[in-house]
């Protein structure tokens, strides 16, 4: 069975770096599914830094909305998705059906026989957002993270560059 691993953590926790290192242990081509969009200069710089951290084995696929389709189209190597919360942001801001798009993503992740490494932010550890869209996003991200975690073989919570393996509650289906 191919590795299917979720790296979950806060901003700048080291989750992307660790997910990339895990993917680079796989043989063959590496596919980086990028969900970010460069809306300003700072984000353009951030994307450029991430891209510079990857060597020539990597192929980048820009998929700010078409993430399920991008996963389904890859036939060899290993896949790194970075990150689910940026994808969810794009889905919500584009007023797409979150449940339908999440279901499509879950189906694509389940169908791929390839090693898969997924990065997502844990956004539920802070204060309650003061805006309805912020609360809706926090809730949708929490639900998506739970669904993705249930579909993975391994789930790691990342803080300060360190990992904590997570496991299902005993007796949970």
mmCIF file of C-alpha atoms in Angstrom:
data_model
loop_
_atom_site.group_PDB
_atom_site.id
_atom_site.type_symbol
_atom_site.label_atom_id
_atom_site.label_comp_id
_atom_site.label_asym_id
_atom_site.label_seq_id
_atom_site.Cartn_x
_atom_site.Cartn_y
_atom_site.Cartn_z
ATOM 1 C CA UNK A 1 0.000 0.000 0.000
ATOM 2 C CA UNK A 2 1.353 3.426 -0.926
ATOM 3 C CA UNK A 3 2.099 5.954 1.779
ATOM 4 C CA UNK A 4 -0.709 8.430 2.379
ATOM 5 C CA UNK A 5 0.375 10.992 4.939
ATOM 6 C CA UNK A 6 -1.134 14.216 6.275
ATOM 7 C CA UNK A 7 1.097 16.909 7.789
ATOM 8 C CA UNK A 8 -1.107 19.190 9.888
ATOM 9 C CA UNK A 9 0.066 22.246 11.804
ATOM 10 C CA UNK A 10 0.083 25.975 12.227
ATOM 11 C CA UNK A 11 1.628 28.622 10.025
ATOM 12 C CA UNK A 12 5.428 28.342 9.749
ATOM 13 C CA UNK A 13 5.417 25.119 11.779
ATOM 14 C CA UNK A 14 7.670 23.265 9.323
ATOM 15 C CA UNK A 15 4.943 21.042 7.898
ATOM 16 C CA UNK A 16 5.699 21.828 4.240
ATOM 17 C CA UNK A 17 9.421 21.196 4.690
ATOM 18 C CA UNK A 18 8.786 17.864 6.398
ATOM 19 C CA UNK A 19 6.217 16.783 3.801
ATOM 20 C CA UNK A 20 8.649 17.628 1.005
ATOM 21 C CA UNK A 21 11.432 15.651 2.707
ATOM 22 C CA UNK A 22 9.102 12.660 3.094
ATOM 23 C CA UNK A 23 8.074 12.824 -0.573
ATOM 24 C CA UNK A 24 11.700 13.077 -1.694
ATOM 25 C CA UNK A 25 12.361 9.647 -0.172
ATOM 26 C CA UNK A 26 10.161 8.177 -2.921
ATOM 27 C CA UNK A 27 11.633 6.905 -6.170
ATOM 28 C CA UNK A 28 10.648 8.385 -9.489
ATOM 29 C CA UNK A 29 9.170 11.730 -10.437
ATOM 30 C CA UNK A 30 7.735 14.057 -7.821
ATOM 31 C CA UNK A 31 4.610 16.146 -8.403
ATOM 32 C CA UNK A 32 4.011 19.300 -6.371
ATOM 33 C CA UNK A 33 0.346 20.303 -6.500
ATOM 34 C CA UNK A 34 0.351 24.001 -5.669
ATOM 35 C CA UNK A 35 -2.909 25.544 -4.511
ATOM 36 C CA UNK A 36 -1.681 29.068 -3.731
ATOM 37 C CA UNK A 37 -2.425 32.065 -5.889
ATOM 38 C CA UNK A 38 -0.148 35.107 -5.920
ATOM 39 C CA UNK A 39 -2.470 37.993 -5.139
ATOM 40 C CA UNK A 40 0.313 40.316 -3.972
ATOM 41 C CA UNK A 41 4.092 40.734 -3.962
ATOM 42 C CA UNK A 42 4.621 38.987 -0.628
ATOM 43 C CA UNK A 43 2.755 35.888 -1.838
ATOM 44 C CA UNK A 44 4.691 35.966 -5.117
ATOM 45 C CA UNK A 45 7.935 35.936 -3.113
ATOM 46 C CA UNK A 46 6.687 33.146 -0.842
ATOM 47 C CA UNK A 47 5.772 30.976 -3.849
ATOM 48 C CA UNK A 48 9.172 31.658 -5.437
ATOM 49 C CA UNK A 49 10.967 30.574 -2.234
ATOM 50 C CA UNK A 50 8.975 27.339 -2.090
ATOM 51 C CA UNK A 51 9.726 26.654 -5.758
ATOM 52 C CA UNK A 52 13.459 27.319 -5.244
ATOM 53 C CA UNK A 53 13.503 24.730 -2.432
ATOM 54 C CA UNK A 54 12.567 21.968 -4.886
ATOM 55 C CA UNK A 55 15.104 20.291 -7.162
ATOM 56 C CA UNK A 56 14.726 19.155 -10.767
ATOM 57 C CA UNK A 57 12.860 15.955 -9.834
ATOM 58 C CA UNK A 58 9.830 18.089 -9.079
ATOM 59 C CA UNK A 59 7.115 19.066 -11.530
ATOM 60 C CA UNK A 60 4.821 21.828 -10.297
ATOM 61 C CA UNK A 61 1.137 21.697 -11.138
ATOM 62 C CA UNK A 62 -0.769 24.907 -10.398
ATOM 63 C CA UNK A 63 -4.226 23.857 -9.239
ATOM 64 C CA UNK A 64 -5.855 26.522 -7.082
ATOM 65 C CA UNK A 65 -9.293 25.004 -7.744
ATOM 66 C CA UNK A 66 -8.817 21.842 -9.834
ATOM 67 C CA UNK A 67 -7.027 19.854 -7.115
ATOM 68 C CA UNK A 68 -9.133 16.669 -7.415
ATOM 69 C CA UNK A 69 -8.619 16.665 -11.171
ATOM 70 C CA UNK A 70 -4.865 17.237 -10.784
ATOM 71 C CA UNK A 71 -4.528 14.292 -8.382
ATOM 72 C CA UNK A 72 -6.483 12.044 -10.748
ATOM 73 C CA UNK A 73 -4.318 13.025 -13.739
ATOM 74 C CA UNK A 74 -1.000 11.941 -12.178
ATOM 75 C CA UNK A 75 -0.009 8.409 -13.140
ATOM 76 C CA UNK A 76 3.490 7.932 -11.718
ATOM 77 C CA UNK A 77 5.819 8.976 -8.932
ATOM 78 C CA UNK A 78 4.685 10.643 -5.727
ATOM 79 C CA UNK A 79 2.336 13.545 -5.038
ATOM 80 C CA UNK A 80 2.718 16.428 -2.585
ATOM 81 C CA UNK A 81 -0.311 18.685 -2.066
ATOM 82 C CA UNK A 82 0.516 22.048 -0.488
ATOM 83 C CA UNK A 83 -1.868 23.069 0.893
ATOM 84 C CA UNK A 84 -5.460 22.094 1.588
ATOM 85 C CA UNK A 85 -6.396 25.288 3.408
ATOM 86 C CA UNK A 86 -5.333 27.494 0.497
ATOM 87 C CA UNK A 87 -7.365 25.255 -1.817
ATOM 88 C CA UNK A 88 -10.362 25.523 0.534
ATOM 89 C CA UNK A 89 -9.952 29.316 0.584
ATOM 90 C CA UNK A 90 -10.107 29.376 -3.215
ATOM 91 C CA UNK A 91 -13.162 27.130 -3.237
ATOM 92 C CA UNK A 92 -15.010 29.250 -0.678
ATOM 93 C CA UNK A 93 -14.071 32.636 -2.149
ATOM 94 C CA UNK A 94 -15.126 31.371 -5.574
ATOM 95 C CA UNK A 95 -18.475 30.387 -4.026
ATOM 96 C CA UNK A 96 -18.147 26.767 -5.151
ATOM 97 C CA UNK A 97 -19.962 23.931 -3.386
ATOM 98 C CA UNK A 98 -17.527 23.069 -0.581
ATOM 99 C CA UNK A 99 -19.091 19.687 0.179
ATOM 100 C CA UNK A 100 -19.114 18.608 -3.472
ATOM 101 C CA UNK A 101 -15.528 19.753 -4.082
ATOM 102 C CA UNK A 102 -14.366 18.096 -0.836
ATOM 103 C CA UNK A 103 -16.092 14.842 -1.838
ATOM 104 C CA UNK A 104 -14.374 15.001 -5.246
ATOM 105 C CA UNK A 105 -11.025 15.501 -3.555
ATOM 106 C CA UNK A 106 -11.564 12.638 -1.132
ATOM 107 C CA UNK A 107 -12.500 10.346 -4.036
ATOM 108 C CA UNK A 108 -9.370 11.340 -5.969
ATOM 109 C CA UNK A 109 -7.141 10.769 -2.927
ATOM 110 C CA UNK A 110 -8.699 7.360 -2.308
ATOM 111 C CA UNK A 111 -8.320 6.353 -5.960
ATOM 112 C CA UNK A 112 -4.666 7.193 -6.425
ATOM 113 C CA UNK A 113 -2.297 4.250 -5.937
ATOM 114 C CA UNK A 114 0.657 6.648 -5.607
ATOM 115 C CA UNK A 115 2.459 7.823 -2.487
ATOM 116 C CA UNK A 116 0.636 10.931 -1.343
ATOM 117 C CA UNK A 117 1.719 13.674 1.067
ATOM 118 C CA UNK A 118 -0.804 16.322 2.064
ATOM 119 C CA UNK A 119 -0.165 19.588 3.917
ATOM 120 C CA UNK A 120 -2.906 21.452 5.775
ATOM 121 C CA UNK A 121 -3.167 24.169 8.385
ATOM 122 C CA UNK A 122 -4.806 23.571 11.732
ATOM 123 C CA UNK A 123 -6.805 26.774 12.058
ATOM 124 C CA UNK A 124 -9.012 25.793 14.987
ATOM 125 C CA UNK A 125 -6.532 26.392 17.804
ATOM 126 C CA UNK A 126 -6.874 30.171 17.953
ATOM 127 C CA UNK A 127 -9.598 32.583 18.943
ATOM 128 C CA UNK A 128 -13.067 32.449 17.438
ATOM 129 C CA UNK A 129 -12.990 34.627 14.298
ATOM 130 C CA UNK A 130 -15.080 37.789 14.610
ATOM 131 C CA UNK A 131 -16.406 37.609 11.038
ATOM 132 C CA UNK A 132 -18.960 35.105 9.662
ATOM 133 C CA UNK A 133 -16.723 34.164 6.714
ATOM 134 C CA UNK A 134 -13.824 33.511 9.102
ATOM 135 C CA UNK A 135 -15.990 31.254 11.266
ATOM 136 C CA UNK A 136 -17.341 29.446 8.200
ATOM 137 C CA UNK A 137 -13.775 28.902 6.938
ATOM 138 C CA UNK A 138 -12.544 27.647 10.322
ATOM 139 C CA UNK A 139 -15.432 25.190 10.514
ATOM 140 C CA UNK A 140 -15.031 24.004 6.899
ATOM 141 C CA UNK A 141 -11.269 23.567 7.379
ATOM 142 C CA UNK A 142 -11.854 21.529 10.539
ATOM 143 C CA UNK A 143 -14.325 19.261 8.769
ATOM 144 C CA UNK A 144 -12.036 18.853 5.734
ATOM 145 C CA UNK A 145 -9.015 18.076 7.927
ATOM 146 C CA UNK A 146 -11.016 15.412 9.767
ATOM 147 C CA UNK A 147 -12.128 13.810 6.504
ATOM 148 C CA UNK A 148 -8.625 13.869 5.019
ATOM 149 C CA UNK A 149 -7.052 12.534 8.226
ATOM 150 C CA UNK A 150 -9.483 9.603 8.240
ATOM 151 C CA UNK A 151 -8.386 8.725 4.690
ATOM 152 C CA UNK A 152 -4.640 8.759 5.442
ATOM 153 C CA UNK A 153 -2.406 5.969 6.727
ATOM 154 C CA UNK A 154 -0.362 8.396 8.824
ATOM 155 C CA UNK A 155 -1.163 11.806 10.296
ATOM 156 C CA UNK A 156 1.417 14.065 11.917
ATOM 157 C CA UNK A 157 0.839 17.253 13.862
ATOM 158 C CA UNK A 158 3.793 19.602 13.299
ATOM 159 C CA UNK A 159 4.867 22.336 15.731
ATOM 160 C CA UNK A 160 8.254 24.081 15.785
ATOM 161 C CA UNK A 161 9.528 21.664 13.135
ATOM 162 C CA UNK A 162 8.828 18.666 15.354
ATOM 163 C CA UNK A 163 6.239 15.973 14.658
ATOM 164 C CA UNK A 164 3.686 14.316 16.856
ATOM 165 C CA UNK A 165 2.076 11.208 15.323
ATOM 166 C CA UNK A 166 -1.721 11.256 15.672
ATOM 167 C CA UNK A 167 -3.949 8.226 15.889
ATOM 168 C CA UNK A 168 -7.674 7.493 15.948
ATOM 169 C CA UNK A 169 -9.430 7.375 19.291
ATOM 170 C CA UNK A 170 -9.640 3.738 20.507
ATOM 171 C CA UNK A 171 -12.895 2.136 19.448
ATOM 172 C CA UNK A 172 -13.542 4.676 16.696
ATOM 173 C CA UNK A 173 -14.701 3.158 13.414
#
